[in-house]
Short mmCIF file of C-alpha atoms in Angstrom, two decimals:
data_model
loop_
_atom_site.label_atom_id
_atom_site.label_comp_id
_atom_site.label_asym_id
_atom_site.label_seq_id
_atom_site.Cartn_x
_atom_site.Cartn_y
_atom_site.Cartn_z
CA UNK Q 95 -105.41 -212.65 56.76
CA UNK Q 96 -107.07 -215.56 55.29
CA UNK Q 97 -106.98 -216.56 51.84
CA UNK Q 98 -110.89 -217.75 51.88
CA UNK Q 99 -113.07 -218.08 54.49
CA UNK Q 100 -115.92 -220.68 54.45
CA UNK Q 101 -119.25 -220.17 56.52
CA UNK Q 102 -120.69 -223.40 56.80
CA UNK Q 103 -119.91 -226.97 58.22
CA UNK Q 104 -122.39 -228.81 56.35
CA UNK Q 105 -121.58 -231.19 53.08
CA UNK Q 106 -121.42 -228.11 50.86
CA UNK Q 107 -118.76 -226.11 53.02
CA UNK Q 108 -116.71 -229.28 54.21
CA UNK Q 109 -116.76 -230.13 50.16
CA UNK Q 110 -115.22 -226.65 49.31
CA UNK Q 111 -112.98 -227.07 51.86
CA UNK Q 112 -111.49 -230.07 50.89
CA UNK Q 113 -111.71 -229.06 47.31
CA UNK Q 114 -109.88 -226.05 48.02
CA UNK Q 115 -107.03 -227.74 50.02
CA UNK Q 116 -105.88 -228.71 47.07
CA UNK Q 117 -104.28 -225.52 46.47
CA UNK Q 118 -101.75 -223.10 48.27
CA UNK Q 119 -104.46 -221.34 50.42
CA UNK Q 120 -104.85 -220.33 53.66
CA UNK Q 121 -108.56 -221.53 54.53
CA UNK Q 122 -110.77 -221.56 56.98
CA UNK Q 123 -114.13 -223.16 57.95
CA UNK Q 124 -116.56 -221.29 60.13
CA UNK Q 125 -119.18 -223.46 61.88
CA UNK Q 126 -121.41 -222.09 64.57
CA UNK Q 127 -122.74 -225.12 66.19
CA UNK Q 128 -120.43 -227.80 67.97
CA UNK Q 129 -119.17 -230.18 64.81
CA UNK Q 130 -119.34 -230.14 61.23
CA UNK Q 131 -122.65 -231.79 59.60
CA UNK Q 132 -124.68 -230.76 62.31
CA UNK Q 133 -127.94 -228.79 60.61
CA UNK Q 134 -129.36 -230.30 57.12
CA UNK Q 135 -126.21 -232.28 56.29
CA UNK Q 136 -126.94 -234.96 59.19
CA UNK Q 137 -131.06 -234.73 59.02
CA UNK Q 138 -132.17 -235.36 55.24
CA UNK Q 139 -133.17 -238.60 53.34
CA UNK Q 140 -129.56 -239.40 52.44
CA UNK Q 141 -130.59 -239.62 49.05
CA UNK Q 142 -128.31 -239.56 45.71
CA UNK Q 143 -130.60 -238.45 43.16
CA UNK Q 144 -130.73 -239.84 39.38
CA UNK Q 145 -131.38 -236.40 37.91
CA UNK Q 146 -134.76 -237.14 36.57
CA UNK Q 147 -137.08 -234.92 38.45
CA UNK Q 148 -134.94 -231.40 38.19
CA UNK Q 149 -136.57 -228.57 35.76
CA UNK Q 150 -134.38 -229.01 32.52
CA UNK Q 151 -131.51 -226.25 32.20
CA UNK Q 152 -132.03 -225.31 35.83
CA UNK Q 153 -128.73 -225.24 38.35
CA UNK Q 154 -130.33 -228.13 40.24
CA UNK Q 155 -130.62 -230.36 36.73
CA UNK Q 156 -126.90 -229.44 35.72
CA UNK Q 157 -125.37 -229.97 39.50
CA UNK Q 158 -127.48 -233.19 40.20
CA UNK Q 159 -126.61 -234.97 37.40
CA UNK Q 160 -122.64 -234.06 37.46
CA UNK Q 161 -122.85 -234.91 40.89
CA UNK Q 162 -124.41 -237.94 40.69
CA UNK Q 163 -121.49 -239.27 38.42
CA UNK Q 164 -118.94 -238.52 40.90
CA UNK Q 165 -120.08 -240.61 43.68
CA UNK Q 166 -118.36 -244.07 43.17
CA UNK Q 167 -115.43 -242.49 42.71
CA UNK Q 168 -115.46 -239.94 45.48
CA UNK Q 169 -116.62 -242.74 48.22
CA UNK Q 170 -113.83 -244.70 47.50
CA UNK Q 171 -111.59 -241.66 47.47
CA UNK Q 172 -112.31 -240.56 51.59
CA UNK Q 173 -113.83 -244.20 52.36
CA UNK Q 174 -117.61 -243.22 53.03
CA UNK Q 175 -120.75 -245.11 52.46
CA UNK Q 176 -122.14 -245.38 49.43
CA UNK Q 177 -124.30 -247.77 47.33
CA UNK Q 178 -126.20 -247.48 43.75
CA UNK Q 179 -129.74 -249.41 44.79
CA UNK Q 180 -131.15 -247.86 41.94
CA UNK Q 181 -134.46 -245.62 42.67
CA UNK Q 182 -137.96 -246.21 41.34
CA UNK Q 183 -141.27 -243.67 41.20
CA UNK Q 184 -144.10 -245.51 41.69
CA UNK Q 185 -147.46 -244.95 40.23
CA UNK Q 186 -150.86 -245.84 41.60
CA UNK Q 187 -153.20 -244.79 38.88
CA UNK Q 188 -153.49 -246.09 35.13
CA UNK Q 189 -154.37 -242.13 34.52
CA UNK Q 190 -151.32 -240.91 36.17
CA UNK Q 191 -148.89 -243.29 33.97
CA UNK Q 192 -148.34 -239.34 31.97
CA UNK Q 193 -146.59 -238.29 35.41
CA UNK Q 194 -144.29 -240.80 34.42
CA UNK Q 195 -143.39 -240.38 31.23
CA UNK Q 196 -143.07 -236.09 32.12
CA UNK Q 197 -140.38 -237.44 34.66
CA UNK Q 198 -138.55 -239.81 31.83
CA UNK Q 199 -138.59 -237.18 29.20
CA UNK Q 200 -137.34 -234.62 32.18
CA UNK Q 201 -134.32 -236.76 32.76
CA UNK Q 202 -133.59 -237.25 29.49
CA UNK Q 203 -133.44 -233.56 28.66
CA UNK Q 204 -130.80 -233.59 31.93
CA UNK Q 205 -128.99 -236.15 30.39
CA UNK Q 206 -129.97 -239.11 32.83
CA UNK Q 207 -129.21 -242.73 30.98
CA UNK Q 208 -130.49 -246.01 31.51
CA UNK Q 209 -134.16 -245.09 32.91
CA UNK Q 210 -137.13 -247.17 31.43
CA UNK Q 211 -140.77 -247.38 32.75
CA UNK Q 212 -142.01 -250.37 33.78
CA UNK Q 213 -145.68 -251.48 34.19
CA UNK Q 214 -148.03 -253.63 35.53
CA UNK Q 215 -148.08 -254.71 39.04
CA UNK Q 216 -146.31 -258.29 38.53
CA UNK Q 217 -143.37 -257.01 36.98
CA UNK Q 218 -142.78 -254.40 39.63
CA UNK Q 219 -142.88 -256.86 42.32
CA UNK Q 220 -139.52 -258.86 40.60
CA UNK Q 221 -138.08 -256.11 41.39
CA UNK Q 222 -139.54 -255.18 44.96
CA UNK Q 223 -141.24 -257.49 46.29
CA UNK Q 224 -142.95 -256.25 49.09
CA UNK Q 225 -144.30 -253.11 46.87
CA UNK Q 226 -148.43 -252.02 47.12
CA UNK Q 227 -150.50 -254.12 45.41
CA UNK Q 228 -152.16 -250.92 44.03
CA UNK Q 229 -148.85 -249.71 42.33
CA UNK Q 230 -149.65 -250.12 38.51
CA UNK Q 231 -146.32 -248.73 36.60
CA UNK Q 232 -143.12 -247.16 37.64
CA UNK Q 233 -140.30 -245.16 36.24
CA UNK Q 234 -137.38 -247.00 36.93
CA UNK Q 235 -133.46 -245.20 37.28
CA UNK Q 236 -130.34 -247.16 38.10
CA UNK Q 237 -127.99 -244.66 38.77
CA UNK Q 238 -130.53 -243.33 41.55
CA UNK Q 239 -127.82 -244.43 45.25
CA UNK Q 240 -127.91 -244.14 48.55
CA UNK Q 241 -125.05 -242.21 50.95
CA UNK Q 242 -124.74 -241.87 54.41
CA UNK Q 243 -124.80 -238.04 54.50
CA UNK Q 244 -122.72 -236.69 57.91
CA UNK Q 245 -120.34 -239.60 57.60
CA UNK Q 246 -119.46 -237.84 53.63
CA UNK Q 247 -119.53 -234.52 55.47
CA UNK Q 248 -117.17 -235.72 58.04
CA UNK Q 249 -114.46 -237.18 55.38
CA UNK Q 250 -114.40 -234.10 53.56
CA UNK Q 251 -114.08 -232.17 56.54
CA UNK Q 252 -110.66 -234.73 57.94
CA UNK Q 253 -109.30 -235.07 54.32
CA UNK Q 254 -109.53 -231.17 54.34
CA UNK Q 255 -108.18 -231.27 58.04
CA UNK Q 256 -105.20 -233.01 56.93
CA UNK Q 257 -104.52 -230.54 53.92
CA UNK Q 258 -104.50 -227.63 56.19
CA UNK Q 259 -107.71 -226.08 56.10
CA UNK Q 260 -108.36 -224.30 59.55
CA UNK Q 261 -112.23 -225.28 61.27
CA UNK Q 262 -113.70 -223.02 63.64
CA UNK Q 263 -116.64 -224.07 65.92
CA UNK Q 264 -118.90 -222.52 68.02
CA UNK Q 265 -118.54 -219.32 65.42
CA UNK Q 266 -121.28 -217.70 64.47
CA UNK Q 267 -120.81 -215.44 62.22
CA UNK Q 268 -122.55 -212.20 63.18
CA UNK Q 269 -121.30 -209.61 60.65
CA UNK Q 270 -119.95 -209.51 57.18
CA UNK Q 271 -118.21 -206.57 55.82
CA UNK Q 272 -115.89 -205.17 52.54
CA UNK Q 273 -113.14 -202.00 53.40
CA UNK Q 274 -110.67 -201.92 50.49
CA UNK Q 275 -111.22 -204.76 48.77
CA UNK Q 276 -110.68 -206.89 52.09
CA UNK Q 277 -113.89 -208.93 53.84
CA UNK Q 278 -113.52 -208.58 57.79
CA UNK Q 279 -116.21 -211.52 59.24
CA UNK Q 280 -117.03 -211.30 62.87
CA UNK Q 281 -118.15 -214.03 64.95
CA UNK Q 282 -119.98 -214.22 68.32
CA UNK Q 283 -117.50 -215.84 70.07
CA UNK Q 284 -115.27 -213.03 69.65
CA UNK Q 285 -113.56 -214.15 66.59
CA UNK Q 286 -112.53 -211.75 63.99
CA UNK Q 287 -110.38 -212.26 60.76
CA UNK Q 288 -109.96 -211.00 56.96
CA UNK Q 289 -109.97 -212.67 53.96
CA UNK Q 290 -109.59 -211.92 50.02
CA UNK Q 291 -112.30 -214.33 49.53
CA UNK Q 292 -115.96 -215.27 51.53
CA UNK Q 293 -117.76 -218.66 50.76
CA UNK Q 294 -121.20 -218.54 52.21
CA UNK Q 295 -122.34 -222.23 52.70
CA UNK Q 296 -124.47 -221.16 55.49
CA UNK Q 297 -127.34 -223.89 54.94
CA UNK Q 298 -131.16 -222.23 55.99
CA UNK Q 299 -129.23 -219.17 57.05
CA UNK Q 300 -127.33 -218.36 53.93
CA UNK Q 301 -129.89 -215.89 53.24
CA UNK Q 302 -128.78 -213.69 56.66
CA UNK Q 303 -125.22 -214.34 55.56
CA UNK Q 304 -126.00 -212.69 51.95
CA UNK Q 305 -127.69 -210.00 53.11
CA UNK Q 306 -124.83 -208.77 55.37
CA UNK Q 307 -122.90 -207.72 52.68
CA UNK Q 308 -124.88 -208.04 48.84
CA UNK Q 309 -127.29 -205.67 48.31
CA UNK Q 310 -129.38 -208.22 46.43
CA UNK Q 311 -131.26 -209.59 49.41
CA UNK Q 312 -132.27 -213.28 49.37
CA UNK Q 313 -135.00 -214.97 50.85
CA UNK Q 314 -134.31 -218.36 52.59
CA UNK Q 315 -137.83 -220.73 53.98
CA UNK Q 316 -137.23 -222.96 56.45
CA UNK Q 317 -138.81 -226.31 55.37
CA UNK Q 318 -139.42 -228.75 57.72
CA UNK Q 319 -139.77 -232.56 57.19
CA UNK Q 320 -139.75 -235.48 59.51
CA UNK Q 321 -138.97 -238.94 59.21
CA UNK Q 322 -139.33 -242.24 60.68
CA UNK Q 323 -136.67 -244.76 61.25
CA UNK Q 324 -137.11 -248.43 61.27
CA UNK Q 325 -135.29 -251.09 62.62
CA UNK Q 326 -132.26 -252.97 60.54
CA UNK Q 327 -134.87 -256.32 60.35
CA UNK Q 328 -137.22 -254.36 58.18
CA UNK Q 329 -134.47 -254.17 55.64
CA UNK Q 330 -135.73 -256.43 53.19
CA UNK Q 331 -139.02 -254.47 52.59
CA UNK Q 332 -136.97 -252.42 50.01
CA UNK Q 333 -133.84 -252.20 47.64
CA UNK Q 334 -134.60 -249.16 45.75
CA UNK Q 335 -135.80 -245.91 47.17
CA UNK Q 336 -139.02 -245.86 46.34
CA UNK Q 337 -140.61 -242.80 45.57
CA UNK Q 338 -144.35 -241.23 44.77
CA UNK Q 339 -145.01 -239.32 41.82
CA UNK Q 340 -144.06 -235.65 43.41
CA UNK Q 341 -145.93 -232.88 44.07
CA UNK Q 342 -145.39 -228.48 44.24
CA UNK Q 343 -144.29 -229.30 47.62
CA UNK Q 344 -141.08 -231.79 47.00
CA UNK Q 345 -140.51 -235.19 46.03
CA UNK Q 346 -143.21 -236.29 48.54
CA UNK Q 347 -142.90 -239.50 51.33
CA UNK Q 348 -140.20 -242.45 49.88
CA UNK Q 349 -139.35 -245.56 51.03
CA UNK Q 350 -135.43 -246.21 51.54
CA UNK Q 351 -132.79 -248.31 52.47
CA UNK Q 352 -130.13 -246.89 54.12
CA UNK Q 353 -126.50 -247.31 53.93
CA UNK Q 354 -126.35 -249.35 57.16
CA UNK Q 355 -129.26 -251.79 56.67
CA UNK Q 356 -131.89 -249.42 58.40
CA UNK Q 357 -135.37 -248.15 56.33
CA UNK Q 358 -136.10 -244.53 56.08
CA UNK Q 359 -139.64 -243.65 55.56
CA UNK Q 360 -140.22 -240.14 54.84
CA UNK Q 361 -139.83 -236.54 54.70
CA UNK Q 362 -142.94 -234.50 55.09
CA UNK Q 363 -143.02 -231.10 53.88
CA UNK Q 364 -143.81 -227.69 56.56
CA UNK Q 365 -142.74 -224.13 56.40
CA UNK Q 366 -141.50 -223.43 59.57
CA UNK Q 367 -140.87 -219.36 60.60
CA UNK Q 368 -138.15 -220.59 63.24
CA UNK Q 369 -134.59 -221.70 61.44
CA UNK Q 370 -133.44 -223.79 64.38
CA UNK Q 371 -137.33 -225.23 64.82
CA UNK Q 372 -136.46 -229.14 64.49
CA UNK Q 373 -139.13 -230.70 66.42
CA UNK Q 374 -141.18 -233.34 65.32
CA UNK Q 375 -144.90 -233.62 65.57
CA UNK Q 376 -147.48 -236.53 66.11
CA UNK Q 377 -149.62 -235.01 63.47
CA UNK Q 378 -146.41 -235.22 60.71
CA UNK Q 379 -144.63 -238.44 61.78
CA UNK Q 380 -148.25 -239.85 61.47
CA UNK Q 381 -148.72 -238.35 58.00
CA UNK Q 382 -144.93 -239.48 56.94
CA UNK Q 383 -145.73 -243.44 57.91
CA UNK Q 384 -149.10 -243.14 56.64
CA UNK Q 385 -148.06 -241.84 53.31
CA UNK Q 386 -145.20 -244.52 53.33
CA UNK Q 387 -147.70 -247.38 54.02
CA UNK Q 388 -148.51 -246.55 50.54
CA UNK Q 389 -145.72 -247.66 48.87
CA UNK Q 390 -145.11 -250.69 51.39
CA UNK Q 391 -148.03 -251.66 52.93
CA UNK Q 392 -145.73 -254.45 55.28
CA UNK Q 393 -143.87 -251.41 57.34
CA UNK Q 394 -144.85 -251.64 61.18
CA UNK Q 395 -145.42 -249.54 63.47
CA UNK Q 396 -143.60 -251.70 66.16
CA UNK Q 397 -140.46 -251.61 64.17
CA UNK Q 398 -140.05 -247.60 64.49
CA UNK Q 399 -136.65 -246.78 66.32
CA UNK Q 400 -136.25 -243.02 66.43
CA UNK Q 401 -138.16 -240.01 64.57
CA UNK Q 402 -136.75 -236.86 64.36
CA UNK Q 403 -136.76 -234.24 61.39
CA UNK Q 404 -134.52 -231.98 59.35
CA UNK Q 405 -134.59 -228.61 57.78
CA UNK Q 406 -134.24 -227.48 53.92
CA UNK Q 407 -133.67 -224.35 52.59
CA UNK Q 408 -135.91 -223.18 50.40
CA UNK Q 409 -135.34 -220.38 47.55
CA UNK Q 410 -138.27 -217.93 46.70
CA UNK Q 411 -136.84 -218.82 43.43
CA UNK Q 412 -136.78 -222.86 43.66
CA UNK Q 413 -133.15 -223.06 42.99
CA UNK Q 414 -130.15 -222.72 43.80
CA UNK Q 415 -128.03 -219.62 43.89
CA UNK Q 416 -124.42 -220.34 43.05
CA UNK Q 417 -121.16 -217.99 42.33
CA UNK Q 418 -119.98 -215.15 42.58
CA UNK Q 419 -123.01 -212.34 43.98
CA UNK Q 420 -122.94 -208.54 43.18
CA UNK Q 421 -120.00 -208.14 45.58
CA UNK Q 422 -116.64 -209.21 44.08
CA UNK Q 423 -115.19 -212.33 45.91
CA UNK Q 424 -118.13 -212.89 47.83
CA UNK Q 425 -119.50 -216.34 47.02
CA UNK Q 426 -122.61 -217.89 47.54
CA UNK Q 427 -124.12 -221.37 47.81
CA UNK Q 428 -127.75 -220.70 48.64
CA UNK Q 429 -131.25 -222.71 48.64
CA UNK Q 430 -129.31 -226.01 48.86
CA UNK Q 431 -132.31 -227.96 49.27
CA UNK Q 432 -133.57 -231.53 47.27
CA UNK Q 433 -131.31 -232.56 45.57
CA UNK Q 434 -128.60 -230.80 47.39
CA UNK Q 435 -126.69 -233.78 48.57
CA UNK Q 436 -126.47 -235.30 45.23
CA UNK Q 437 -125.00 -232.01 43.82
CA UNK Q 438 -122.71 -231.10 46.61
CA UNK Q 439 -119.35 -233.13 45.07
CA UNK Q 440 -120.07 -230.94 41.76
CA UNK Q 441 -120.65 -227.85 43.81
CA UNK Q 442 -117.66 -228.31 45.85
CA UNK Q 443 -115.13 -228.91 42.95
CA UNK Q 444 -117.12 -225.62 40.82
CA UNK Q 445 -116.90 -223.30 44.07
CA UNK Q 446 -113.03 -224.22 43.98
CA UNK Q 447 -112.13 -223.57 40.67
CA UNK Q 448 -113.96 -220.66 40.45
CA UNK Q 449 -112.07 -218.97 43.67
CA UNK Q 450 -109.09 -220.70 42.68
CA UNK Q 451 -109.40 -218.83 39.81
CA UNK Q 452 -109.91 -216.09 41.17
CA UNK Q 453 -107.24 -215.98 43.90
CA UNK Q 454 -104.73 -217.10 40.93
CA UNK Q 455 -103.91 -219.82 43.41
CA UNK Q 456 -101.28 -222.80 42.48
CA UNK Q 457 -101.91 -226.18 43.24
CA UNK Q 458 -100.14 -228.16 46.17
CA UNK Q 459 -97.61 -230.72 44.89
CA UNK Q 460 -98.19 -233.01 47.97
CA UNK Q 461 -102.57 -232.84 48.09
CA UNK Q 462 -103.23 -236.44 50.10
CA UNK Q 463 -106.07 -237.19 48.27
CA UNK Q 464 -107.03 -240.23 50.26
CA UNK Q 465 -108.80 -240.81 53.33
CA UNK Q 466 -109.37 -243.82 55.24
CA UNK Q 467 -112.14 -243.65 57.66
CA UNK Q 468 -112.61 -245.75 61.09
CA UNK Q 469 -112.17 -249.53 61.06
CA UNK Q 470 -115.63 -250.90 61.66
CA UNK Q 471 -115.61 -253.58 64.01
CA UNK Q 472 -119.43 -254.91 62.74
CA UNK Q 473 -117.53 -255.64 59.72
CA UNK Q 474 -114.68 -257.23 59.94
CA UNK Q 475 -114.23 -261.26 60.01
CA UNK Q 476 -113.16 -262.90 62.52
CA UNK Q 477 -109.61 -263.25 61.56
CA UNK Q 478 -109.30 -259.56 61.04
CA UNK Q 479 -110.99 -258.49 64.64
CA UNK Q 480 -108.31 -261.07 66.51
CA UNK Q 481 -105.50 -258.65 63.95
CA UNK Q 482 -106.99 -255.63 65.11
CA UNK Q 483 -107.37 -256.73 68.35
CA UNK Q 484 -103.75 -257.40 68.69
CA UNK Q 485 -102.13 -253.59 67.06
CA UNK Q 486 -105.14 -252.33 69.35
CA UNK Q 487 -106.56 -254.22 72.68
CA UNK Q 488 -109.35 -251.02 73.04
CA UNK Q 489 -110.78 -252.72 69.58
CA UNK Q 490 -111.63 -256.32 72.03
CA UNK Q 491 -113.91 -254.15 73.83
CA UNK Q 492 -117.78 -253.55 72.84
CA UNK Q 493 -119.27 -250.51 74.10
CA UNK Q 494 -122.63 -250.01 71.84
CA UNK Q 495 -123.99 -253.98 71.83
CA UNK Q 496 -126.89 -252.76 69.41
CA UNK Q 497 -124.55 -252.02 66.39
CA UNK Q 498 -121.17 -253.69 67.81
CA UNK Q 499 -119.20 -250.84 68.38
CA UNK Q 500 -116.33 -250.85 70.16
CA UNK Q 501 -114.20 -248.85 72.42
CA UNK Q 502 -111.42 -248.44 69.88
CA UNK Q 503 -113.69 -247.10 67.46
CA UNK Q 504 -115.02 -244.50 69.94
CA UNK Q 505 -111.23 -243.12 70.53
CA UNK Q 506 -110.22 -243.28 66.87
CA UNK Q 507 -113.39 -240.42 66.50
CA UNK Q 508 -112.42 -238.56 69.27
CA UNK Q 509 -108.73 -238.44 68.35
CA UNK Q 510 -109.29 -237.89 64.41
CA UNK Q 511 -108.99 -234.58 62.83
CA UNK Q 512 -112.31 -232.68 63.43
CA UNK Q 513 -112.39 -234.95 65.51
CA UNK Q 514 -116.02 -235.86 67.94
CA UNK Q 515 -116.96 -233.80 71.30
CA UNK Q 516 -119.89 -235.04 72.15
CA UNK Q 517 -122.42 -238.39 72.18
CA UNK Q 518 -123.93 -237.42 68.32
CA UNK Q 519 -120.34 -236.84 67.35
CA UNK Q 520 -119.30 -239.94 68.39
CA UNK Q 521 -122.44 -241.38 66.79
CA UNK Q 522 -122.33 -239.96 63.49
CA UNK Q 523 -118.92 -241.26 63.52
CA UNK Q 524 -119.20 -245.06 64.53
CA UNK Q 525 -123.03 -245.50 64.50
CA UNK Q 526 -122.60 -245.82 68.31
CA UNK Q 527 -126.22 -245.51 69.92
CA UNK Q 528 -128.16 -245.70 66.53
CA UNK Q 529 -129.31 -249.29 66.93
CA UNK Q 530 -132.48 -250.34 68.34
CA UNK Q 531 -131.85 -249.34 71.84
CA UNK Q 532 -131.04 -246.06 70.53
CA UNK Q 533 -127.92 -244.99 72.48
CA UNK Q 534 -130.30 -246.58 76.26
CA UNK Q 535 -127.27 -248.79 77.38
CA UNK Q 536 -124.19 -247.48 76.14
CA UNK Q 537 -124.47 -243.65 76.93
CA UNK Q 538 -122.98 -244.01 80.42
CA UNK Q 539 -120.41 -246.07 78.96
CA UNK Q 540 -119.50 -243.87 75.99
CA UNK Q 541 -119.56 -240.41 78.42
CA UNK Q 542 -116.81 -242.17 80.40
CA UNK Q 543 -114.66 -242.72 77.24
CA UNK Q 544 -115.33 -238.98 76.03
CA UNK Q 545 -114.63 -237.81 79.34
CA UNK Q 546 -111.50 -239.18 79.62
CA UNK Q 547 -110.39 -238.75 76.17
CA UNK Q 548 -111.12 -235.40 76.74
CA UNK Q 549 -109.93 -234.62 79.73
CA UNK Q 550 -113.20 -233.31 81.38
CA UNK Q 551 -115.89 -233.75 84.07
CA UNK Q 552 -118.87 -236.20 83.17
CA UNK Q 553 -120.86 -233.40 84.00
CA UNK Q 554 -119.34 -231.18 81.36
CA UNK Q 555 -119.96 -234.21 78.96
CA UNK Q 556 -122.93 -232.94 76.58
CA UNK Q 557 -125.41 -234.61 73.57
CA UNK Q 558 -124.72 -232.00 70.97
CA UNK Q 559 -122.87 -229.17 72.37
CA UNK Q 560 -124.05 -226.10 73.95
CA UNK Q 561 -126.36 -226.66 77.06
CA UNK Q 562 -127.31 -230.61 76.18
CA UNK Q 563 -125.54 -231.93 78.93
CA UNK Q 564 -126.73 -235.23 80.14
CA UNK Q 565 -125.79 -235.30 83.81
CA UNK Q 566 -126.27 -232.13 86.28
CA UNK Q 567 -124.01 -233.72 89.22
CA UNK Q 568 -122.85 -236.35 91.47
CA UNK Q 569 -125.11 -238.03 94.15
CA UNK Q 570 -122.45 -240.03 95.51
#
């Protein structure tokens, strides 16, 4: 029997999982597709919100704005990207300036410091440059950052590896159920197991997970919103993420740097009826660039690298469910949608001490709080390559030209805890295949390396699990 059982490999579950393995639990992670961070954890704006836009005394205002404080210190802590670039919300009408000031005296009432709105078209332009000539005022927040999303879900999920906490893949969970104070979950793959304690983190399907067990149903929408990637040399058309004055429907289309040089121009918003539906259409991926032409008027069509488009899940209620439901030990972690990423360190660590508590667990004497991720080749100077080079000969050898990626890199993913099975594994990893040829040369080079590192067929080697493989057979 397990102490607690997790359902969920996204930020939120891989969070409570490592905040967990702090104690003297037995835990386990259930995840049914093929790695962790592989639903709304690895397709969002990657976005660490400043707290400003939440409803006062909601869970989203509270989590946000705790979360956003723990950031610096948690990215140093497991070695993931992270970078305060400040965030701005741009207005584009002298009538409008009263959006504003509703979003400054929101973030005040949250607690947010430091914001001030700016105006006037001149000043906004010492601070971005490259910003619409129609943009008239903006709110301005500093502690608004920028993370790399599946490369924060991956460190919690090795740093929790390493502390003992059990991940499952390829388990979906199919049934949920309480005899005598024990929870029995059943997964499709033929896994069963009990536990004292059940953590649903299931993401857009937390809602199916709830209403296995709690007879207070939820209701979980699907929304949809695609994005548009540019290419690392339109980096200097923006520093802050750059927002529009939001609407019922979300925070709207931004403008953003990412944590790797890249520009992120989107999400839309669109119900979807189908959880799994992630397909992008021409009609949204020309509304998302449209909308973010905008803000920066300089972005290029030419410049696009890759679209593709994520999922939130959306409360009837518009936020988030968190604790302890109607059924005793039975925790959930529902409607994580905007600005779920910038509350999931504060969720993670209230989850924990709450079960923790619970459980009457004791604390581990040896928790190894650090992590250090994957030396990244890109990165290094010279000096330091020829070092690396020399404790590791695989690190002399490029396999991804676009982002300079090399062949030690690829192994140290594969061979990590949690370690990658697949090309977006591998990618989410070491940024191998994200650069502007997106993944067009180095796929057959990378296969090879996860073949043998694996100890399979080519054939059997796959995109993202499942039935994505990438070759069908040998003509020669």
């Amino acid at each position: 029997m397990k102490d607690v059982i997790i359902i969920g490999g996204g930020v939120i579950g891989c969070g409570i999982a490592r905040e967990l393995a702090r104690y003297q639990a037995d835990v386990a992670v259930l995840e049914k597709g093929n790695d962790v961070s592989v639903g709304t954890s690895k397709a969002n704006s990657g976005i660490v919100h400043g707290g400003f836009d939440a409803k006062p005394n909601t869970l989203k205002a509270k989590y946000n704005v705790s979360g956003n404080a723990m950031f610096d210190e948690l990215s140093q802590e497991l070695d993931f990207p992270f970078r305060r670039n400040g965030s701005m919300v741009l207005c584009f009408d002298e009538a409008q300036i009263d959006g504003l000031q509703e979003l400054y005296d929101r973030g005040i009432a949250n607690g947010v410091r430091d914001m001030y709105i700016l105006r006037g078209n001149a000043e906004l332009k010492k601070l971005e440059p490259y910003v619409s000539d129609k943009a008239v005022a903006a709110l301005v927040v500093p502690n608004g950052g920028i993370v790399s999303p599946y490369e924060m879900t991956v460190a919690y999920a090795e740093n929790a590896a390493v502390n003992g906490v059990e991940f499952r893949f390829l388990s979906e969970v199919t049934s949920v159920s309480k005899t005598d104070g024990v929870f029995t979950v059943v997964c499709a793959d033929g896994y069963s197991e009990q536990a004292r304690v059940v953590v649903n983190a299931a993401g857009v399907y937390a809602d199916v997970i709830n209403n296995m067990v709690c007879k207070d149903k939820l209701h979980i929408t699907a929304r949809k919103g695609d994005y548009v990637l540019m290419d690392k040399t339109c980096g200097y058309l923006a520093d802050h993420t750059l927002f529009q004055l939001p609407s019922k429907m979300g925070k709207g289309v931004l403008v953003t740097p990412t944590t790797h040089g890249n520009i992120l121009v989107g999400p839309t918003a669109t119900d979807v009826d189908d959880k799994s539906d992630v397909n992008t259409t021409a009609e949204e991926l020309n509304e998302a660039f449209t909308k973010a032409s905008i803000t920066v008027p300089s972005l290029a069509r030419r410049n696009i690298i890759t679209q593709f488009s994520g999922l939130r899940a959306h409360l009837d209620s518009d936020d988030f469910v968190i604790g302890e439901s109607s059924v005793e030990g039975f925790y959930n972690v529902a409607g994580i949608e905007s600005p779920g990423l910038s509350c999931a360190p504060a969720i993670a660590c209230d989850i924990a001490a709450r079960v923790s508590r619970k459980l009457q667990l004791k604390e581990k004497l040896h928790f190894q709080a650090k992590r250090k991720g994957i030396p990244q080749f890109s990165k290094l100077s010279n000096t330091e390559r020829e070092k690396l080079i020399d404790q590791n000969p695989l690190y002399g050898k490029i396999a991804c030209r676009c982002e300079v990626v090399t062949e030690g890199e690829i192994v140290d993913s594969i061979r990590r805890p949690v370690g990658a099975k697949d090309l977006d594994g591998v990618k989410r990893r070491t940024r191998a295949g994200m650069g502007r040829c997106q993944a067009g040369f180095c796929t057959p080079r990378i296969m090879e390396i996860i073949a043998r590192e694996l100890g399979c067929d080519m054939q059997d080697v796959t995109k993202l699990g499942g039935k994505s493989n990438v070759v069908i057979g040998r003509t020669k």
